[in-house]
Amino acid sequence: MSANAPAPDAAELRKRIDTTKAHPARVYDVFLGGKDNYPADREAAAMALAASPRGYLTVRHNRDFMRRAVTLATKDGIRQFLDIGTGLPTQQNVHQIAQAIAPDARVVYVDNDPVVLVHARALLTSSPEGRTDYIEADLRDPAKILEAARRTLDLDQPVALVLAAVLHFIEDNEAYPIVEQLLGALAPGSVLVLSNVSSDLNPEQVGQVTKAFKERGFAMVRRSHAQVERFVTDNGLEMLDPGVVPVHRWRPERVVDLPEAQDPDPEFVAGLDELDRTRYQRINDVTDADVSVYGVMARKP
């Protein structure tokens, strides 16, 4: 579905959505203050929060890592972005970040979930000079993704491949070959933006969180520093400073809070439950004990 294509049949798509089971995109949406989630998703998010009371900082800082990396890529001259595992639309999507700097930037979003596709129209509000497109496809089918991406992107020119918090839903025997195939189709000068839940950052609390998610129907592949680094070294990429680090330590700068956290009413916030209260928390007081996701950016020579 491109910016000029007809909207998908929302009624048909909604029939494919199982609201009785938690879904990663919707649980993520809960922690980002979104409205596109269901009781099952809130229950999973609440269990994760109970296991790690400041775990919402991981989600929010992962999102801010993506913002900083896309900003850097755009300022370095990249005008094409392939964002796989897009998730539900929220403020500061890739096209909003890139086109604020370069209005002619082109962005292709990829997701395979009907929940996301229902809301995909919100991802297609491109600037007049640029373009956005949406592909319904699974990360496990990189050939389909690349073929469809060519409708919008010129793969002979540099592309930023964004794989933020998506590879940890795919086992190693598939994940490494998938990234290799995607990068292999991209031009020199392209960059990889990647984040993944860790196995060696705060392993006890991460284990509790992933256990809670597994009980709700989706497993996560935690990866060590070395395993995340392999996505770079196996493909001969040039690691950009500071390398593989917890996302809050990747070129830290001013963090963008949710709008609700700017100047909340303390009395109102005190009346909320623990889960809703996280939307009103500032995230600048993050510590290493709060974050359990690695981030990295690397360039194809």
mmCIF file of C-alpha atoms in Angstrom:
data_model
loop_
_atom_site.group_PDB
_atom_site.id
_atom_site.type_symbol
_atom_site.label_atom_id
_atom_site.label_comp_id
_atom_site.label_asym_id
_atom_site.label_seq_id
_atom_site.Cartn_x
_atom_site.Cartn_y
_atom_site.Cartn_z
ATOM 1 C CA MET A 1 0.000 0.000 0.000
ATOM 2 C CA SER A 2 1.520 3.272 -1.069
ATOM 3 C CA ALA A 3 0.579 6.810 -0.153
ATOM 4 C CA ASN A 4 -1.644 6.949 -3.230
ATOM 5 C CA ALA A 5 -3.173 3.489 -2.858
ATOM 6 C CA PRO A 6 -6.698 2.885 -1.535
ATOM 7 C CA ALA A 7 -6.977 2.192 2.178
ATOM 8 C CA PRO A 8 -7.213 -1.478 3.150
ATOM 9 C CA ASP A 9 -10.602 -2.824 4.206
ATOM 10 C CA ALA A 10 -10.443 -2.119 7.933
ATOM 11 C CA ALA A 11 -13.380 -4.400 8.712
ATOM 12 C CA GLU A 12 -11.699 -7.353 7.028
ATOM 13 C CA LEU A 13 -8.399 -6.616 8.744
ATOM 14 C CA ARG A 14 -10.038 -6.379 12.151
ATOM 15 C CA LYS A 15 -11.412 -9.892 11.691
ATOM 16 C CA ARG A 16 -7.796 -11.095 11.626
ATOM 17 C CA ILE A 17 -6.957 -9.457 14.962
ATOM 18 C CA ASP A 18 -7.042 -11.716 18.015
ATOM 19 C CA THR A 19 -7.759 -9.355 20.893
ATOM 20 C CA THR A 20 -7.705 -12.173 23.442
ATOM 21 C CA LYS A 21 -3.926 -12.571 23.204
ATOM 22 C CA ALA A 22 -1.246 -9.994 23.918
ATOM 23 C CA HIS A 23 0.677 -8.756 20.889
ATOM 24 C CA PRO A 24 4.186 -7.216 20.987
ATOM 25 C CA ALA A 25 3.224 -4.145 18.927
ATOM 26 C CA ARG A 26 0.260 -3.419 21.172
ATOM 27 C CA VAL A 27 2.210 -3.987 24.408
ATOM 28 C CA TYR A 28 4.836 -1.579 23.063
ATOM 29 C CA ASP A 29 1.981 0.824 22.309
ATOM 30 C CA VAL A 30 0.868 0.657 25.953
ATOM 31 C CA PHE A 31 4.270 1.843 27.174
ATOM 32 C CA LEU A 32 4.388 4.601 24.571
ATOM 33 C CA GLY A 33 1.074 5.981 25.768
ATOM 34 C CA GLY A 34 -0.896 4.783 22.753
ATOM 35 C CA LYS A 35 -4.580 3.919 22.548
ATOM 36 C CA ASP A 36 -4.442 0.992 20.112
ATOM 37 C CA ASN A 37 -4.294 -1.839 22.632
ATOM 38 C CA TYR A 38 -6.612 -4.235 24.418
ATOM 39 C CA PRO A 39 -6.998 -5.647 27.957
ATOM 40 C CA ALA A 40 -4.780 -8.634 27.120
ATOM 41 C CA ASP A 41 -1.988 -6.255 26.079
ATOM 42 C CA ARG A 42 -2.376 -4.152 29.208
ATOM 43 C CA GLU A 43 -2.259 -7.300 31.329
ATOM 44 C CA ALA A 44 1.016 -8.360 29.714
ATOM 45 C CA ALA A 45 2.434 -4.843 30.122
ATOM 46 C CA ALA A 46 1.369 -4.783 33.770
ATOM 47 C CA MET A 47 3.085 -8.131 34.399
ATOM 48 C CA ALA A 48 6.264 -6.834 32.780
ATOM 49 C CA LEU A 49 6.081 -3.678 34.880
ATOM 50 C CA ALA A 50 5.661 -5.732 38.042
ATOM 51 C CA ALA A 51 8.770 -7.726 37.127
ATOM 52 C CA SER A 52 10.716 -4.544 36.303
ATOM 53 C CA PRO A 53 9.079 -1.399 37.724
ATOM 54 C CA ARG A 54 11.269 0.922 35.644
ATOM 55 C CA GLY A 55 11.207 -1.295 32.578
ATOM 56 C CA TYR A 56 9.134 1.253 30.674
ATOM 57 C CA LEU A 57 12.391 3.191 30.379
ATOM 58 C CA THR A 58 13.748 0.478 28.077
ATOM 59 C CA VAL A 59 10.840 0.958 25.659
ATOM 60 C CA ARG A 60 11.006 4.736 25.710
ATOM 61 C CA HIS A 61 14.789 4.896 25.341
ATOM 62 C CA ASN A 62 14.705 2.344 22.529
ATOM 63 C CA ARG A 63 12.325 4.644 20.698
ATOM 64 C CA ASP A 64 14.574 7.619 21.348
ATOM 65 C CA PHE A 65 17.616 5.664 20.129
ATOM 66 C CA MET A 66 15.787 5.136 16.845
ATOM 67 C CA ARG A 67 15.053 8.867 16.639
ATOM 68 C CA ARG A 68 18.693 9.801 17.168
ATOM 69 C CA ALA A 69 19.973 7.213 14.677
ATOM 70 C CA VAL A 70 17.515 8.254 11.949
ATOM 71 C CA THR A 71 18.415 11.883 12.599
ATOM 72 C CA LEU A 72 22.111 11.106 12.194
ATOM 73 C CA ALA A 73 21.535 9.121 8.994
ATOM 74 C CA THR A 74 19.501 11.952 7.497
ATOM 75 C CA LYS A 75 22.046 14.594 8.443
ATOM 76 C CA ASP A 76 24.718 12.381 6.864
ATOM 77 C CA GLY A 77 22.876 12.547 3.554
ATOM 78 C CA ILE A 78 20.738 9.410 3.471
ATOM 79 C CA ARG A 79 17.350 10.041 1.915
ATOM 80 C CA GLN A 80 15.889 6.517 1.869
ATOM 81 C CA PHE A 81 14.680 4.455 4.817
ATOM 82 C CA LEU A 82 13.427 0.875 5.100
ATOM 83 C CA ASP A 83 11.787 0.389 8.497
ATOM 84 C CA ILE A 84 10.927 -3.273 9.132
ATOM 85 C CA GLY A 85 8.803 -4.199 12.121
ATOM 86 C CA THR A 86 7.285 -0.746 12.138
ATOM 87 C CA GLY A 87 4.762 -1.271 14.902
ATOM 88 C CA LEU A 88 1.781 0.938 15.600
ATOM 89 C CA PRO A 89 1.949 4.560 14.497
ATOM 90 C CA THR A 90 3.068 6.960 17.199
ATOM 91 C CA GLN A 91 4.601 10.398 17.220
ATOM 92 C CA GLN A 92 8.063 10.705 15.698
ATOM 93 C CA ASN A 93 7.755 7.930 13.167
ATOM 94 C CA VAL A 94 10.701 7.547 10.791
ATOM 95 C CA HIS A 95 9.212 9.723 8.038
ATOM 96 C CA GLN A 96 8.435 12.508 10.499
ATOM 97 C CA ILE A 97 12.000 12.482 11.801
ATOM 98 C CA ALA A 98 13.690 12.252 8.392
ATOM 99 C CA GLN A 99 11.418 14.618 6.476
ATOM 100 C CA ALA A 100 11.720 17.301 9.149
ATOM 101 C CA ILE A 101 15.379 17.473 8.075
ATOM 102 C CA ALA A 102 15.104 16.442 4.424
ATOM 103 C CA PRO A 103 11.563 16.881 3.038
ATOM 104 C CA ASP A 104 12.421 14.735 0.006
ATOM 105 C CA ALA A 105 13.207 11.650 2.117
ATOM 106 C CA ARG A 106 11.482 8.415 1.115
ATOM 107 C CA VAL A 107 10.361 5.883 3.725
ATOM 108 C CA VAL A 108 9.043 2.349 3.338
ATOM 109 C CA TYR A 109 7.389 0.753 6.370
ATOM 110 C CA VAL A 110 7.065 -3.023 6.697
ATOM 111 C CA ASP A 111 4.959 -5.033 9.112
ATOM 112 C CA ASN A 112 2.984 -8.253 8.913
ATOM 113 C CA ASP A 113 0.392 -7.623 11.584
ATOM 114 C CA PRO A 114 -3.207 -6.644 10.774
ATOM 115 C CA VAL A 115 -3.265 -4.442 13.884
ATOM 116 C CA VAL A 116 -0.556 -2.290 12.343
ATOM 117 C CA LEU A 117 -2.029 -2.397 8.853
ATOM 118 C CA VAL A 118 -5.378 -1.091 10.137
ATOM 119 C CA HIS A 119 -3.557 2.042 11.264
ATOM 120 C CA ALA A 120 -1.060 2.222 8.399
ATOM 121 C CA ARG A 121 -2.781 5.205 6.799
ATOM 122 C CA ALA A 122 -1.335 7.292 9.648
ATOM 123 C CA LEU A 123 2.141 6.305 8.439
ATOM 124 C CA LEU A 124 1.531 7.625 4.944
ATOM 125 C CA THR A 125 1.324 11.345 5.664
ATOM 126 C CA SER A 126 4.421 12.202 3.681
ATOM 127 C CA SER A 127 5.706 15.659 2.951
ATOM 128 C CA PRO A 128 4.830 16.801 -0.601
ATOM 129 C CA GLU A 129 8.464 16.439 -1.672
ATOM 130 C CA GLY A 130 8.970 12.970 -0.208
ATOM 131 C CA ARG A 131 7.100 9.692 -0.242
ATOM 132 C CA THR A 132 5.995 6.945 2.126
ATOM 133 C CA ASP A 133 4.907 3.406 1.377
ATOM 134 C CA TYR A 134 3.653 0.482 3.459
ATOM 135 C CA ILE A 135 4.348 -3.183 2.760
ATOM 136 C CA GLU A 136 2.468 -6.004 4.439
ATOM 137 C CA ALA A 137 5.210 -8.606 4.742
ATOM 138 C CA ASP A 138 7.069 -10.736 7.271
ATOM 139 C CA LEU A 139 10.708 -10.077 8.119
ATOM 140 C CA ARG A 140 11.245 -13.777 7.415
ATOM 141 C CA ASP A 141 10.596 -13.067 3.718
ATOM 142 C CA PRO A 142 13.348 -10.566 2.834
ATOM 143 C CA ALA A 143 13.049 -11.257 -0.906
ATOM 144 C CA LYS A 144 9.411 -10.103 -0.887
ATOM 145 C CA ILE A 145 10.321 -7.026 1.150
ATOM 146 C CA LEU A 146 13.129 -6.017 -1.186
ATOM 147 C CA GLU A 147 11.025 -6.531 -4.305
ATOM 148 C CA ALA A 148 8.184 -4.410 -2.934
ATOM 149 C CA ALA A 149 10.534 -1.754 -1.531
ATOM 150 C CA ARG A 150 11.808 -1.076 -5.049
ATOM 151 C CA ARG A 151 8.458 0.565 -5.841
ATOM 152 C CA THR A 152 9.583 3.485 -3.697
ATOM 153 C CA LEU A 153 13.306 3.151 -3.035
ATOM 154 C CA ASP A 154 16.275 3.130 -5.407
ATOM 155 C CA LEU A 155 18.396 0.337 -3.945
ATOM 156 C CA ASP A 156 21.365 1.505 -6.018
ATOM 157 C CA GLN A 157 21.511 4.502 -3.670
ATOM 158 C CA PRO A 158 22.182 4.361 0.093
ATOM 159 C CA VAL A 159 19.350 3.193 2.339
ATOM 160 C CA ALA A 160 19.015 3.207 6.118
ATOM 161 C CA LEU A 161 17.773 -0.238 7.162
ATOM 162 C CA VAL A 162 15.934 0.144 10.484
ATOM 163 C CA LEU A 163 15.484 -3.031 12.542
ATOM 164 C CA ALA A 164 14.486 -1.588 15.893
ATOM 165 C CA ALA A 165 13.296 -4.100 18.497
ATOM 166 C CA VAL A 166 12.185 -6.653 15.910
ATOM 167 C CA LEU A 167 14.981 -9.211 15.495
ATOM 168 C CA HIS A 168 14.460 -10.509 19.018
ATOM 169 C CA PHE A 169 11.311 -12.212 17.745
ATOM 170 C CA ILE A 170 13.361 -14.352 15.342
ATOM 171 C CA GLU A 171 15.711 -17.218 16.207
ATOM 172 C CA ASP A 172 19.406 -17.028 15.308
ATOM 173 C CA ASN A 173 19.240 -19.584 12.491
ATOM 174 C CA GLU A 174 16.917 -17.227 10.607
ATOM 175 C CA ALA A 175 17.891 -13.797 11.951
ATOM 176 C CA TYR A 176 21.515 -13.679 10.781
ATOM 177 C CA PRO A 177 20.796 -14.867 7.199
ATOM 178 C CA ILE A 178 17.859 -12.436 6.928
ATOM 179 C CA VAL A 179 20.018 -9.445 7.845
ATOM 180 C CA GLU A 180 22.725 -10.653 5.461
ATOM 181 C CA GLN A 181 20.236 -10.884 2.571
ATOM 182 C CA LEU A 182 18.765 -7.460 3.261
ATOM 183 C CA LEU A 183 22.135 -5.744 3.560
ATOM 184 C CA GLY A 184 23.438 -7.580 0.520
ATOM 185 C CA ALA A 185 20.834 -5.864 -1.647
ATOM 186 C CA LEU A 186 21.689 -2.362 -0.420
ATOM 187 C CA ALA A 187 24.186 0.039 -1.939
ATOM 188 C CA PRO A 188 27.523 1.016 -0.368
ATOM 189 C CA GLY A 189 26.995 3.876 2.060
ATOM 190 C CA SER A 190 23.824 2.299 3.423
ATOM 191 C CA VAL A 191 23.478 2.023 7.195
ATOM 192 C CA LEU A 192 22.017 -0.482 9.617
ATOM 193 C CA VAL A 193 20.107 0.738 12.681
ATOM 194 C CA LEU A 194 19.438 -2.181 15.010
ATOM 195 C CA SER A 195 18.296 -2.802 18.576
ATOM 196 C CA ASN A 196 17.729 -6.074 20.423
ATOM 197 C CA VAL A 197 16.781 -7.184 23.935
ATOM 198 C CA SER A 198 19.934 -8.255 25.751
ATOM 199 C CA SER A 199 20.856 -11.399 27.646
ATOM 200 C CA ASP A 200 23.703 -9.810 29.615
ATOM 201 C CA LEU A 201 22.266 -6.444 30.678
ATOM 202 C CA ASN A 202 20.359 -6.830 33.951
ATOM 203 C CA PRO A 203 19.753 -10.509 33.105
ATOM 204 C CA GLU A 204 17.624 -11.341 36.138
ATOM 205 C CA GLN A 205 14.977 -8.689 35.564
ATOM 206 C CA VAL A 206 15.057 -9.184 31.788
ATOM 207 C CA GLY A 207 14.470 -12.878 32.373
ATOM 208 C CA GLN A 208 11.412 -12.090 34.474
ATOM 209 C CA VAL A 209 10.024 -9.734 31.841
ATOM 210 C CA THR A 210 10.548 -12.149 28.946
ATOM 211 C CA LYS A 211 9.030 -14.931 31.053
ATOM 212 C CA ALA A 212 5.939 -12.789 31.572
ATOM 213 C CA PHE A 213 5.695 -12.157 27.843
ATOM 214 C CA LYS A 214 6.199 -15.832 27.002
ATOM 215 C CA GLU A 215 3.314 -16.731 29.303
ATOM 216 C CA ARG A 216 1.197 -14.329 27.266
ATOM 217 C CA GLY A 217 2.045 -15.959 23.959
ATOM 218 C CA PHE A 218 5.181 -14.408 22.501
ATOM 219 C CA ALA A 219 8.796 -15.354 23.095
ATOM 220 C CA MET A 220 11.789 -13.062 22.781
ATOM 221 C CA VAL A 221 15.316 -14.036 21.745
ATOM 222 C CA ARG A 222 17.665 -12.261 24.143
ATOM 223 C CA ARG A 223 21.126 -11.660 22.666
ATOM 224 C CA SER A 224 24.450 -10.872 24.258
ATOM 225 C CA HIS A 225 26.742 -7.996 23.294
ATOM 226 C CA ALA A 226 28.752 -10.370 21.100
ATOM 227 C CA GLN A 227 25.636 -11.791 19.423
ATOM 228 C CA VAL A 228 24.359 -8.313 18.558
ATOM 229 C CA GLU A 229 27.799 -7.325 17.287
ATOM 230 C CA ARG A 230 27.698 -10.278 14.891
ATOM 231 C CA PHE A 231 25.026 -8.529 12.810
ATOM 232 C CA VAL A 232 27.713 -5.932 12.083
ATOM 233 C CA THR A 233 30.881 -7.988 11.821
ATOM 234 C CA ASP A 234 29.380 -10.890 9.841
ATOM 235 C CA ASN A 235 28.348 -8.412 7.139
ATOM 236 C CA GLY A 236 31.623 -6.475 6.985
ATOM 237 C CA LEU A 237 30.042 -3.240 8.193
ATOM 238 C CA GLU A 238 31.879 -0.285 9.711
ATOM 239 C CA MET A 239 30.714 0.198 13.276
ATOM 240 C CA LEU A 240 29.818 3.784 14.105
ATOM 241 C CA ASP A 241 30.743 5.162 17.523
ATOM 242 C CA PRO A 242 30.015 4.211 20.226
ATOM 243 C CA GLY A 243 29.474 0.660 18.922
ATOM 244 C CA VAL A 244 27.095 -1.800 20.580
ATOM 245 C CA VAL A 245 25.853 -0.143 23.777
ATOM 246 C CA PRO A 246 22.682 0.056 25.874
ATOM 247 C CA VAL A 247 20.304 2.277 23.927
ATOM 248 C CA HIS A 248 20.359 5.126 26.467
ATOM 249 C CA ARG A 249 24.155 5.338 26.033
ATOM 250 C CA TRP A 250 24.085 5.565 22.235
ATOM 251 C CA ARG A 251 25.077 9.197 21.555
ATOM 252 C CA PRO A 252 22.975 10.500 24.462
ATOM 253 C CA GLU A 253 21.514 13.951 24.141
ATOM 254 C CA ARG A 254 18.256 15.668 24.943
ATOM 255 C CA VAL A 255 15.684 12.930 25.390
ATOM 256 C CA VAL A 256 12.226 13.444 23.942
ATOM 257 C CA ASP A 257 9.583 12.696 26.572
ATOM 258 C CA LEU A 258 5.971 11.895 25.826
ATOM 259 C CA PRO A 259 3.862 15.068 25.611
ATOM 260 C CA GLU A 260 1.982 14.044 28.765
ATOM 261 C CA ALA A 261 5.218 14.063 30.768
ATOM 262 C CA GLN A 262 6.040 17.675 30.038
ATOM 263 C CA ASP A 263 4.013 19.268 32.843
ATOM 264 C CA PRO A 264 1.638 16.734 34.391
ATOM 265 C CA ASP A 265 -0.828 17.471 37.188
ATOM 266 C CA PRO A 266 0.613 15.601 40.225
ATOM 267 C CA GLU A 267 -2.817 15.033 41.749
ATOM 268 C CA PHE A 268 -4.157 13.563 38.507
ATOM 269 C CA VAL A 269 -1.116 11.298 38.060
ATOM 270 C CA ALA A 270 -1.375 10.051 41.656
ATOM 271 C CA GLY A 271 -4.880 8.792 40.905
ATOM 272 C CA LEU A 272 -3.765 6.588 38.019
ATOM 273 C CA ASP A 273 -2.762 2.947 38.193
ATOM 274 C CA GLU A 274 0.919 2.045 37.952
ATOM 275 C CA LEU A 275 0.771 1.278 34.243
ATOM 276 C CA ASP A 276 -0.920 4.513 33.169
ATOM 277 C CA ARG A 277 1.351 6.479 35.469
ATOM 278 C CA THR A 278 4.393 5.551 33.367
ATOM 279 C CA ARG A 279 3.151 7.816 30.550
ATOM 280 C CA TYR A 280 3.656 10.826 32.802
ATOM 281 C CA GLN A 281 7.171 9.934 33.959
ATOM 282 C CA ARG A 282 10.193 11.828 32.691
ATOM 283 C CA ILE A 283 12.921 9.508 31.438
ATOM 284 C CA ASN A 284 16.078 11.587 31.842
ATOM 285 C CA ASP A 285 16.878 10.005 35.206
ATOM 286 C CA VAL A 286 17.626 6.655 33.539
ATOM 287 C CA THR A 287 20.412 4.436 34.929
ATOM 288 C CA ASP A 288 22.203 1.384 33.565
ATOM 289 C CA ALA A 289 20.014 -0.763 35.820
ATOM 290 C CA ASP A 290 16.893 0.413 33.965
ATOM 291 C CA VAL A 291 17.734 -0.505 30.362
ATOM 292 C CA SER A 292 17.973 -3.948 28.830
ATOM 293 C CA VAL A 293 18.246 -3.318 25.078
ATOM 294 C CA TYR A 294 21.401 -2.927 22.973
ATOM 295 C CA GLY A 295 21.528 -0.474 20.094
ATOM 296 C CA VAL A 296 24.002 -0.158 17.243
ATOM 297 C CA MET A 297 24.447 1.729 13.981
ATOM 298 C CA ALA A 298 26.864 0.657 11.275
ATOM 299 C CA ARG A 299 27.707 1.617 7.689
ATOM 300 C CA LYS A 300 28.147 -0.580 4.635
ATOM 301 C CA PRO A 301 31.503 0.303 3.022
#
